[in-house]
Tab-separated table of C-alpha atoms in Angstrom:
chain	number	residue	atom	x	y	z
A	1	UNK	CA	116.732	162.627	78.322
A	2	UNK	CA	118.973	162.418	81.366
A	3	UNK	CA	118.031	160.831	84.838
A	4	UNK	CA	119.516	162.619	87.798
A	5	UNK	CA	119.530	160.093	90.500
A	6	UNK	CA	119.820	162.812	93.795
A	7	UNK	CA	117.952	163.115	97.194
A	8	UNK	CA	117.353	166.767	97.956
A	9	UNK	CA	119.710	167.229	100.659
A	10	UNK	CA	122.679	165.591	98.582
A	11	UNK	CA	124.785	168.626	98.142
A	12	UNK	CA	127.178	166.993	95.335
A	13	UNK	CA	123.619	166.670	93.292
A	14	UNK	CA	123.012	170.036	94.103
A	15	UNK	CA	126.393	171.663	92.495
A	16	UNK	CA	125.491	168.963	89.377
A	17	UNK	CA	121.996	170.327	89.124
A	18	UNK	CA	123.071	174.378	89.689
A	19	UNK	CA	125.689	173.555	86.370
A	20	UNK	CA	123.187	171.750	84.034
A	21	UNK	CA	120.577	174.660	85.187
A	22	UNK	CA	123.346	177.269	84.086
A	23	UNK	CA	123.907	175.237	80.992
A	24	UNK	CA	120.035	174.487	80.003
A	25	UNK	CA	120.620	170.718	80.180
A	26	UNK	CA	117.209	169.127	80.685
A	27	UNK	CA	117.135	166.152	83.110
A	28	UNK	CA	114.552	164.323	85.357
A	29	UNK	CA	114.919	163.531	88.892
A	30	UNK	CA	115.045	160.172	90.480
A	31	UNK	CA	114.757	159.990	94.257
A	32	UNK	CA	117.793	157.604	95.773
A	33	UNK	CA	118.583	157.522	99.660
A	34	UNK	CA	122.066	155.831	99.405
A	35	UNK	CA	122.219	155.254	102.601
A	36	UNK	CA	119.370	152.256	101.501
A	37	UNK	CA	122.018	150.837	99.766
A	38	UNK	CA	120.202	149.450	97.161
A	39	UNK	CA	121.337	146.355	95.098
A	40	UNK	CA	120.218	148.169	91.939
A	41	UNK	CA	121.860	151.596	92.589
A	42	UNK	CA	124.912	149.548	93.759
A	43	UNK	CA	124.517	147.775	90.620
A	44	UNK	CA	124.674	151.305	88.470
A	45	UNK	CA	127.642	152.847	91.385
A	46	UNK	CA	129.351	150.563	93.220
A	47	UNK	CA	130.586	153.576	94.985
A	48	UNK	CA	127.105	154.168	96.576
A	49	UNK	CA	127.148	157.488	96.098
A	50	UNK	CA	125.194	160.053	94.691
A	51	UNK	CA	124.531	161.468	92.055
A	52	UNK	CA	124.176	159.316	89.286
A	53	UNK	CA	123.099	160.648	85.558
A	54	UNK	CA	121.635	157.523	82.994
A	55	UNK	CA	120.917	158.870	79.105
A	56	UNK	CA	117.716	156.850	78.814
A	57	UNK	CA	118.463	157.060	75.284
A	58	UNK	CA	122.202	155.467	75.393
A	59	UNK	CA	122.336	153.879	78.261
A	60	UNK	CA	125.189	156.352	79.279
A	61	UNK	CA	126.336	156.565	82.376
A	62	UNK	CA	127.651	159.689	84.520
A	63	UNK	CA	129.317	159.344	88.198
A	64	UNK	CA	130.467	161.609	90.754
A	65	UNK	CA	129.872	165.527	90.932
A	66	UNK	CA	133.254	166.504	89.614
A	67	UNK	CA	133.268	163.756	86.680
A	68	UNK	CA	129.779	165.152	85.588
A	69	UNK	CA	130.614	168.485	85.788
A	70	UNK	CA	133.884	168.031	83.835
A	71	UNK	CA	131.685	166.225	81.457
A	72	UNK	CA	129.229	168.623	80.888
A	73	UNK	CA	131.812	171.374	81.142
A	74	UNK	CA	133.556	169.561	77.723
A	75	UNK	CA	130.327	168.707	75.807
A	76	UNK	CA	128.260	171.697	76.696
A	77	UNK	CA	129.553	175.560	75.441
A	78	UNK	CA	126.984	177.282	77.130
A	79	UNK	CA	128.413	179.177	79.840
A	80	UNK	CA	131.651	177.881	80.671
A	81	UNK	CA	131.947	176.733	84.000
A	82	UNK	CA	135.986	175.955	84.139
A	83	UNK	CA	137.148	178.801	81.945
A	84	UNK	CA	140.109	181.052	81.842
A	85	UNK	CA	144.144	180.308	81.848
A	86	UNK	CA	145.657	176.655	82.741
A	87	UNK	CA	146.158	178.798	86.473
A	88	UNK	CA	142.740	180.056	86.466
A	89	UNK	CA	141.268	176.371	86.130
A	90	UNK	CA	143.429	174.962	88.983
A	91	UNK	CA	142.547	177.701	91.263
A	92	UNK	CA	138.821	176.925	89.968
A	93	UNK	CA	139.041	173.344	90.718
A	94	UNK	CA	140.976	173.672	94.025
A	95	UNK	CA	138.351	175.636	95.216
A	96	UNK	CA	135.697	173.081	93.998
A	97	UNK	CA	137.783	170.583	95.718
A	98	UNK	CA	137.714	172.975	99.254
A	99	UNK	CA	134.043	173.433	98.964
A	100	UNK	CA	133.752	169.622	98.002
A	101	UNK	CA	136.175	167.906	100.719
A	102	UNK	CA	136.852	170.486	103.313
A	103	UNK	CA	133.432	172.414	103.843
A	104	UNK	CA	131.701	168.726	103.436
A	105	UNK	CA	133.814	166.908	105.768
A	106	UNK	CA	134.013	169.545	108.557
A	107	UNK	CA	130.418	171.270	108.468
A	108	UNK	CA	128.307	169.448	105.816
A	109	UNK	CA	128.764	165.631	106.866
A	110	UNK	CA	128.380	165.947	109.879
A	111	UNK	CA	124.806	168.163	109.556
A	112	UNK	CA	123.214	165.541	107.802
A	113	UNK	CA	124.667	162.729	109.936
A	114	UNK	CA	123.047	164.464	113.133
A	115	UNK	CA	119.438	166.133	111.625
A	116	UNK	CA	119.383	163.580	108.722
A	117	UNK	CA	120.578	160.379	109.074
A	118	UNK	CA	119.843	159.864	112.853
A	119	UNK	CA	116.193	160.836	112.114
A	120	UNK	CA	115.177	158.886	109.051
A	121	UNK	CA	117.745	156.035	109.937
A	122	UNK	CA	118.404	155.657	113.428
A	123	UNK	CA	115.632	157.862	115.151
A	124	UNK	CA	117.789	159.197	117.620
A	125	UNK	CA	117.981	162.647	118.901
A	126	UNK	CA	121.353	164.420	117.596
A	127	UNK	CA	124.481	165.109	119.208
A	128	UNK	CA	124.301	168.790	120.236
A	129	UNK	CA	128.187	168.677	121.096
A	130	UNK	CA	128.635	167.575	117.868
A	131	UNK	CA	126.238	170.039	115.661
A	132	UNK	CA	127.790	172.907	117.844
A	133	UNK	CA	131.434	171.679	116.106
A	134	UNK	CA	130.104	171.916	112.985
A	135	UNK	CA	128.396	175.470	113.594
A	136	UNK	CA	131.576	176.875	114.718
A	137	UNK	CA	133.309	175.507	111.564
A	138	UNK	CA	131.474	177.116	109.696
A	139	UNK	CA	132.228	180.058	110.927
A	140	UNK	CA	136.187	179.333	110.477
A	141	UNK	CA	134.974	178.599	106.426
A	142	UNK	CA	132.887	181.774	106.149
A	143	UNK	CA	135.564	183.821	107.249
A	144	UNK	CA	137.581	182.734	104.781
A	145	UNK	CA	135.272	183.056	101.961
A	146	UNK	CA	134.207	186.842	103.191
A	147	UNK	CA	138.171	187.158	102.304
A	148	UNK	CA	138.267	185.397	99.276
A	149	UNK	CA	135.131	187.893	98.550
A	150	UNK	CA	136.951	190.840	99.661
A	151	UNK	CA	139.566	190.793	96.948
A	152	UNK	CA	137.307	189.263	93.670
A	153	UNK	CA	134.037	189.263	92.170
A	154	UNK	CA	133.110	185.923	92.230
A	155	UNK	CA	135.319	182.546	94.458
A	156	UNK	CA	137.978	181.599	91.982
A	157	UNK	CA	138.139	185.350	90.297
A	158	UNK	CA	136.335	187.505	88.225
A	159	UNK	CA	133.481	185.717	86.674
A	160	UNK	CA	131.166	183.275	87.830
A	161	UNK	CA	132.466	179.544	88.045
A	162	UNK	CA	132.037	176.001	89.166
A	163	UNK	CA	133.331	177.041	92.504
A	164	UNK	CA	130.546	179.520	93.286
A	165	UNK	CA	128.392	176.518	92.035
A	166	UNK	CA	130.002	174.133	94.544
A	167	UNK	CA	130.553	176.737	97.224
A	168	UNK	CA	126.588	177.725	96.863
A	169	UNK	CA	125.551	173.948	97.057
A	170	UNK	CA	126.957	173.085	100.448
A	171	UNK	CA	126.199	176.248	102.108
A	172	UNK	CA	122.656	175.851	100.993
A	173	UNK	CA	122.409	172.186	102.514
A	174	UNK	CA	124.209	173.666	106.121
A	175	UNK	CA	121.724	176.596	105.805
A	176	UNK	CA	118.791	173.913	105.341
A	177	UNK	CA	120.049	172.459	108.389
A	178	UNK	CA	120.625	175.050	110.294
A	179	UNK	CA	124.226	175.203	110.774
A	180	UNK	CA	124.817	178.887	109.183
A	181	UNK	CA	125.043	182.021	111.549
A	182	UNK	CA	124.280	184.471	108.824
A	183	UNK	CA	125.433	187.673	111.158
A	184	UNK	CA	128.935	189.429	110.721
A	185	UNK	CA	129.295	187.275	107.294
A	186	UNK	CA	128.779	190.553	105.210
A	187	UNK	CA	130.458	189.968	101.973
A	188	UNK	CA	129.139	185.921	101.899
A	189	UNK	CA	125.790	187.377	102.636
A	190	UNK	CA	125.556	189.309	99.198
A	191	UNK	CA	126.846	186.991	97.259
A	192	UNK	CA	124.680	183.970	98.467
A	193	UNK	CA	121.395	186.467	97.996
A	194	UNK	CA	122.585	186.689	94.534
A	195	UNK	CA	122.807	183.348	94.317
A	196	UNK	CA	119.848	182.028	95.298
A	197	UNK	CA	117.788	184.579	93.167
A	198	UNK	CA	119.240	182.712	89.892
A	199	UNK	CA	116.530	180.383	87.850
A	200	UNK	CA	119.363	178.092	88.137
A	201	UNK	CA	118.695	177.992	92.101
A	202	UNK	CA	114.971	178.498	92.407
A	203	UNK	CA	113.860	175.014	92.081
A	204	UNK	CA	116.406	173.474	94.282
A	205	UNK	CA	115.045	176.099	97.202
A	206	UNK	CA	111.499	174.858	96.892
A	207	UNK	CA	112.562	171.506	96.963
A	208	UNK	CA	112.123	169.625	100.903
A	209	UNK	CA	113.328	166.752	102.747
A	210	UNK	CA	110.566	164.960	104.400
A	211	UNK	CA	110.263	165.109	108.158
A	212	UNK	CA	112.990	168.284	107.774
A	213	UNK	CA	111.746	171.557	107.863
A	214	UNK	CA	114.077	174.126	106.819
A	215	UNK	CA	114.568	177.628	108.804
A	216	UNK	CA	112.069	180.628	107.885
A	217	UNK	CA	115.148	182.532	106.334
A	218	UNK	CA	115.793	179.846	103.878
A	219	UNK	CA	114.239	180.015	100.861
A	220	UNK	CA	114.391	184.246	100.487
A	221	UNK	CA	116.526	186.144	98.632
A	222	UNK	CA	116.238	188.578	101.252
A	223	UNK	CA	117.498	187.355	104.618
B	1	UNK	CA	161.370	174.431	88.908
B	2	UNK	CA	158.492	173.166	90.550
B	3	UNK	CA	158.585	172.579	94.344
B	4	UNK	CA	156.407	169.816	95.597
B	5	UNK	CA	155.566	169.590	99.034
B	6	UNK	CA	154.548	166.056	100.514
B	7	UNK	CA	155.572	163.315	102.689
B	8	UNK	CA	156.550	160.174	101.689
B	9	UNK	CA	153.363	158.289	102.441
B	10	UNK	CA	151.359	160.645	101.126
B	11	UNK	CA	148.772	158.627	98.058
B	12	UNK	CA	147.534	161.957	96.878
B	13	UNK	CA	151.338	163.071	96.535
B	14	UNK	CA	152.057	159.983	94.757
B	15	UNK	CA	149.583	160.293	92.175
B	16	UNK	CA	151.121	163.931	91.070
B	17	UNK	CA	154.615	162.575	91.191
B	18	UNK	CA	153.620	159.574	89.614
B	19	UNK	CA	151.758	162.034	86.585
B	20	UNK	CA	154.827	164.470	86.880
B	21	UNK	CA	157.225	161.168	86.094
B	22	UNK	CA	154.929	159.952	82.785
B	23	UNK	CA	154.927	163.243	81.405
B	24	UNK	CA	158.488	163.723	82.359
B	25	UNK	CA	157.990	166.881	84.526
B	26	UNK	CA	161.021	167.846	86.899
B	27	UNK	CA	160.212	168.920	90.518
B	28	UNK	CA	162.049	169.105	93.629
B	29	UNK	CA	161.065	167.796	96.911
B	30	UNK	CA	159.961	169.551	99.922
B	31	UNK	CA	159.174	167.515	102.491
B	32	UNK	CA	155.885	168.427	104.689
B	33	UNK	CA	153.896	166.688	107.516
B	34	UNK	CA	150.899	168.287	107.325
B	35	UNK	CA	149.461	166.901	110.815
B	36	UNK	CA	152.144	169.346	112.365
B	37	UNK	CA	150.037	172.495	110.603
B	38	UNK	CA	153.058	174.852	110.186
B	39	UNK	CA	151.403	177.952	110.302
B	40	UNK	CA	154.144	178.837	106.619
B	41	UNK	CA	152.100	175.533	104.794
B	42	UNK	CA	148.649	176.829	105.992
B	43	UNK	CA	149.549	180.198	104.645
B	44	UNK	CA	150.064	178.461	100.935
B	45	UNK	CA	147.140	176.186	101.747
B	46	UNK	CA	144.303	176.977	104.222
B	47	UNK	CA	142.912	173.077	103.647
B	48	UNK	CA	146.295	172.049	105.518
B	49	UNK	CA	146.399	169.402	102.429
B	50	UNK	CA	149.173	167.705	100.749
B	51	UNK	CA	150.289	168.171	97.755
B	52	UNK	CA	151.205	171.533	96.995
B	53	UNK	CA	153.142	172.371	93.771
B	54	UNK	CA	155.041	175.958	93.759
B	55	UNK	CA	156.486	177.295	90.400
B	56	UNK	CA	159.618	179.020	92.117
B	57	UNK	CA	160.217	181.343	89.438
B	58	UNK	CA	156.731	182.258	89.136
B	59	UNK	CA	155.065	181.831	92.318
B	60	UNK	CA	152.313	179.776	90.828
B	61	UNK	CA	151.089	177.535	93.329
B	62	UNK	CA	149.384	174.534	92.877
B	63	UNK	CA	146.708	172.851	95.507
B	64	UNK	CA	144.606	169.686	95.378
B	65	UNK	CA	146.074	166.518	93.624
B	66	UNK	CA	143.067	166.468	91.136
B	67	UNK	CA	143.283	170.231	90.266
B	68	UNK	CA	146.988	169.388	89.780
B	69	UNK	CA	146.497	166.793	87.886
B	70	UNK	CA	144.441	168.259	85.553
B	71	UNK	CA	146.681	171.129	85.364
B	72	UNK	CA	149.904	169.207	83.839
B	73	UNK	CA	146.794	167.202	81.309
B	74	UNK	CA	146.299	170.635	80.121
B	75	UNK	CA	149.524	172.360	79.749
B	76	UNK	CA	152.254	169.391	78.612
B	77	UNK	CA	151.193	167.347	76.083
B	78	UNK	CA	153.108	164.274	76.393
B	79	UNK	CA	151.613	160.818	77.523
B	80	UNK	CA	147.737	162.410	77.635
B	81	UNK	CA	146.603	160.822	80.836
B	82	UNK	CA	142.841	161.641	80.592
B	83	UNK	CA	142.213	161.396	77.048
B	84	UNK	CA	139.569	159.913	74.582
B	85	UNK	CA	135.748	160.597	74.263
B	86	UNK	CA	134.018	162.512	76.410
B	87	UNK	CA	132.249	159.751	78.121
B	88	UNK	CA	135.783	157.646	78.525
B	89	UNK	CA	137.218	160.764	80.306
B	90	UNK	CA	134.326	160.519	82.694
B	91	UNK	CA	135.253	157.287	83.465
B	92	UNK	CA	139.052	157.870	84.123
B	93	UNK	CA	137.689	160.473	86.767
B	94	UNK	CA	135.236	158.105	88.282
B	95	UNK	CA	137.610	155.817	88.730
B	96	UNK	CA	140.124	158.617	89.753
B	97	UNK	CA	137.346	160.023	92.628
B	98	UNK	CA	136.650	155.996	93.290
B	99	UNK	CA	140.019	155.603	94.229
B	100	UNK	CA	140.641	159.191	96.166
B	101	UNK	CA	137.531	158.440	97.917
B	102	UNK	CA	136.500	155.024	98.443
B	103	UNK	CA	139.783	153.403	98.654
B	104	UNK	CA	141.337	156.207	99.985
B	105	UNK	CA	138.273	156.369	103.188
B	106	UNK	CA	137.952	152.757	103.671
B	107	UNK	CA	141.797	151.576	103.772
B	108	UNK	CA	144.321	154.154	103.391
B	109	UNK	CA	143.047	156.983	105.898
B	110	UNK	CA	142.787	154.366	108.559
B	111	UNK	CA	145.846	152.533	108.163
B	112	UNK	CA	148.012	155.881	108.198
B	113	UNK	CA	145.996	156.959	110.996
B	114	UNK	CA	146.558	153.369	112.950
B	115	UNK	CA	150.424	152.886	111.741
B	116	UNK	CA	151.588	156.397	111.155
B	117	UNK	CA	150.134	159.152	112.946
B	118	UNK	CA	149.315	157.256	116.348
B	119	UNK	CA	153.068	156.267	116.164
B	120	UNK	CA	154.059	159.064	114.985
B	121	UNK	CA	152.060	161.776	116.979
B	122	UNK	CA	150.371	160.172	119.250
B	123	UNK	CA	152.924	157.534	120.580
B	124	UNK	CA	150.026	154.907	120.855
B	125	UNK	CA	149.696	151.531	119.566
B	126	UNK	CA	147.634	150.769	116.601
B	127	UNK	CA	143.517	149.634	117.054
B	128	UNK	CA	143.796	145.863	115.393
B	129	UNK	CA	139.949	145.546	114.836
B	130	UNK	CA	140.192	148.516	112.967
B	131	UNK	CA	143.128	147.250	110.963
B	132	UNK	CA	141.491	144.275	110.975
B	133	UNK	CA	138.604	146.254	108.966
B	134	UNK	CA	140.602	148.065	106.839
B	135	UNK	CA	142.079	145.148	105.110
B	136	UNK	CA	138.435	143.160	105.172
B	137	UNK	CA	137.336	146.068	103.024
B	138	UNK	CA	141.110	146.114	100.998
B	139	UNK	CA	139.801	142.525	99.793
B	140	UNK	CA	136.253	143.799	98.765
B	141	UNK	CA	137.919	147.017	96.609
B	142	UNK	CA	141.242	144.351	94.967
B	143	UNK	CA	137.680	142.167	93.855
B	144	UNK	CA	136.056	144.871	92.167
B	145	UNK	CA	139.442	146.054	90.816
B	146	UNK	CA	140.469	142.450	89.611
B	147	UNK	CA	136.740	142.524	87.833
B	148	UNK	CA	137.544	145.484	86.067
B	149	UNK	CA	140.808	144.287	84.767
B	150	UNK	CA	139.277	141.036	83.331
B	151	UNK	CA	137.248	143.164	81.154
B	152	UNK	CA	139.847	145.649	80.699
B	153	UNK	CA	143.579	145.914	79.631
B	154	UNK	CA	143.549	149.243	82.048
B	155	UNK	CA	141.365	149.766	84.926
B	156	UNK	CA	139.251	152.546	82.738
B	157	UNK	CA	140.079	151.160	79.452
B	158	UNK	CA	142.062	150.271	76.388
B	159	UNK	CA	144.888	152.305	77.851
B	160	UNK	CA	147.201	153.435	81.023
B	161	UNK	CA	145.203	156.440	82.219
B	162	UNK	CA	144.818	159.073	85.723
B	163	UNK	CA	142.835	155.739	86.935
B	164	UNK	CA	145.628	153.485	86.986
B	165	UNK	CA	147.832	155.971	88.440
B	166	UNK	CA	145.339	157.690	91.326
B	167	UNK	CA	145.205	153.400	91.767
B	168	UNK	CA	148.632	152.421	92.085
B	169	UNK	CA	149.257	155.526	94.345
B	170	UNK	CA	146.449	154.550	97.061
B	171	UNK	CA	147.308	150.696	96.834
B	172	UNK	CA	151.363	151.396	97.044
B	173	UNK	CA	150.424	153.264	100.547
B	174	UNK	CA	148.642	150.510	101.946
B	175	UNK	CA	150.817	147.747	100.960
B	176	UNK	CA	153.678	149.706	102.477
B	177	UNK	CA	151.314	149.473	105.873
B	178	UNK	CA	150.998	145.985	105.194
B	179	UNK	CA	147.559	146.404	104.267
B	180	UNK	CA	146.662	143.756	101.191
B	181	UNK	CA	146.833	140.386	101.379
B	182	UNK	CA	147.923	139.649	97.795
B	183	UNK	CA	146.867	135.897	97.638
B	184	UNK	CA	143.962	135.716	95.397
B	185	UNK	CA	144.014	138.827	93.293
B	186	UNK	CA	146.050	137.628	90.173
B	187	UNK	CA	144.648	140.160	87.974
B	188	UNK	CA	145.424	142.793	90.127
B	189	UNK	CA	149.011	141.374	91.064
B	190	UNK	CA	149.804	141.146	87.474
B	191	UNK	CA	149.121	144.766	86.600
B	192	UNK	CA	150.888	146.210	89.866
B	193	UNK	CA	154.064	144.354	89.075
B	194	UNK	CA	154.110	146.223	85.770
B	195	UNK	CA	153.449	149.336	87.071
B	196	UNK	CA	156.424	148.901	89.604
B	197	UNK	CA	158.907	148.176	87.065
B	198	UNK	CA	157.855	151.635	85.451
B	199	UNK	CA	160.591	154.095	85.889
B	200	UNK	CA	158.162	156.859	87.188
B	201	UNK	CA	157.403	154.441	89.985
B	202	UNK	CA	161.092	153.439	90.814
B	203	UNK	CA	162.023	156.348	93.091
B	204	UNK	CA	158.918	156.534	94.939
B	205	UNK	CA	159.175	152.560	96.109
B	206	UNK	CA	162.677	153.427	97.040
B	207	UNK	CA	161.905	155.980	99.898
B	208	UNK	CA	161.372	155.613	103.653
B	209	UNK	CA	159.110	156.440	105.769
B	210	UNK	CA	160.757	157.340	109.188
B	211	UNK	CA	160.565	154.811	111.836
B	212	UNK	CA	157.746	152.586	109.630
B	213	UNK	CA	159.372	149.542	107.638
B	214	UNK	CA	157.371	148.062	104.408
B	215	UNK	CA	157.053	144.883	104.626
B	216	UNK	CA	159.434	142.848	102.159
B	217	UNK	CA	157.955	142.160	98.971
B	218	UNK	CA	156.708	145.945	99.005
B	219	UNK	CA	159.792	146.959	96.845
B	220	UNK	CA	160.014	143.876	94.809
B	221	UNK	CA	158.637	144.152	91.133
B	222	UNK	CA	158.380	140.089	91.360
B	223	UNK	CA	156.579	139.657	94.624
């Protein structure tokens, strides 16, 4: 059996945990706060970073999102993830890479720094300059994926792929945290309800951060 | 032909054209300072990133150095550059995201920021105690790379992979900044001065950046 090593706000564990839902790979969780830097999780990562996947059986061991999703992705036929043409996969992954980079650095990040971090770590109050930023960011990102959802079905075309996955993880840690204005975001609106009415996505919503209540909008379908 | 757009400092651009050069891929150069955001690159690429690869017969485009690179993996066969078992490719994109991440956050962001961008945009001098910081934390990453290379032949294995590439790329950026003190890392040192005598490397140690000189053993394959 695999060991997802994860904290529930960690939204690269999330997009890990929405693909080996999708693919009915069975794992158990392992609670890590990285930011503990622990000698034996910097033992397993040196990176620090989660999430980390052990085989208890093998002693095989999985790090960073993308790497486990690629792996997964090649060992596991069950609804392909990265599918389509050579073009199709690079607009898949560049997406995944957006979501992953861009939407974490600018919006995600900096959420968890202020209402995470600073609470469990530093226990100071956050910086509302800062989580303002962030909330009007997000904005700029939802606008563009209401456009990317104007012209296809799905992020990266017209089926279901690891971007929606990544795309769906990180907006669900922001909306945790407060930092999504759901109004005038239409087309991101329907696809996230969608979303977060797939088995796949159920657990995850249940799931809470100590000391960090969510919003009252979070968890439903309906919104 | 493919156009790539980058600047000559650029790691994640130097990974691609280092890929492109193995697998003997022709491209053209576009050069692209993507600190200016030209309103024509954000059009092509609304993360404002370097590289991006355009097919100009086609109009393919490219985006993301790790969607890229596993683009050419896919579609030209020669000199496989994530290949193996499942669980070796997932190392060769740890060490890949290791290297785009880690190394990349910790030295290379903040010595372009401190020697290039300040100088070049903001006219300003560099911070030393952050340059000062950078290359602290240079030493710690060359120690975990020289560990992996006295197990190794290849920093993910029996063979040249993406990890020794995405590797060279981020370390030949910092040493042009004058960011590694190469005293003390012979196993490192030893595999670096292979790489630069490969002919996919050549060109790229030959170029300039404007107005920032390497310091002299940068070029030298005996240094």
């Amino acid at each position: 059996m695999w060991q997802l090593y994860q904290f529930p706000l960690c939204p690269f564990s999330r997009k890990v945990r929405l693909l080996l839902g999708e693919k009915g790979v069975a794992y158990d969780l392992i609670r890590e706060s990285p930011w503990q830097m622990r000698d034996e999780f910097l033992d397993l990562n040196p990176a620090g970073t989660t999430p980390v996947m052990v085989d208890e059986d093998t002693n095989a061991t999985l790090i960073d999102s993308q790497a486990i999703c690629e792996y997964f992705e090649e060992t596991v036929e069950r609804f392909p993830l990265i599918s389509g043409t050579a073009a199709g996969r690079a607009e898949i992954r560049r997406l995944v890479a957006f979501f992953d980079q861009s939407f974490y650095g600018d919006i995600v990040a900096p959420l968890l720094h202020e209402r995470m971090k600073k609470r469990l770590v530093e226990r100071a109050p956050p910086d509302a300059r800062i989580l303002r930023e962030a909330m009007k960011r997000a904005n700029t990102h939802m606008d563009y994926m209401d456009y990317l959802l104007d012209h296809r079905s799905w992020m990266a075309g017209g089926t279901m792929s690891l971007a929606d996955i990544a795309a769906a993880a990180h907006v669900s840690v922001a909306d945790y945290l407060g930092g999504i204005d759901w109004s005038s975001h239409e087309p991101v609106k329907r696809w996230y309800a969608g979303f977060k009415s797939r088995p796949s996505f159920r657990p995850l919503l249940s799931e809470r951060m100590e000391v960090i209540a969510p919003p009252a909008h979070y968890e439903k379908p309906d919104f």
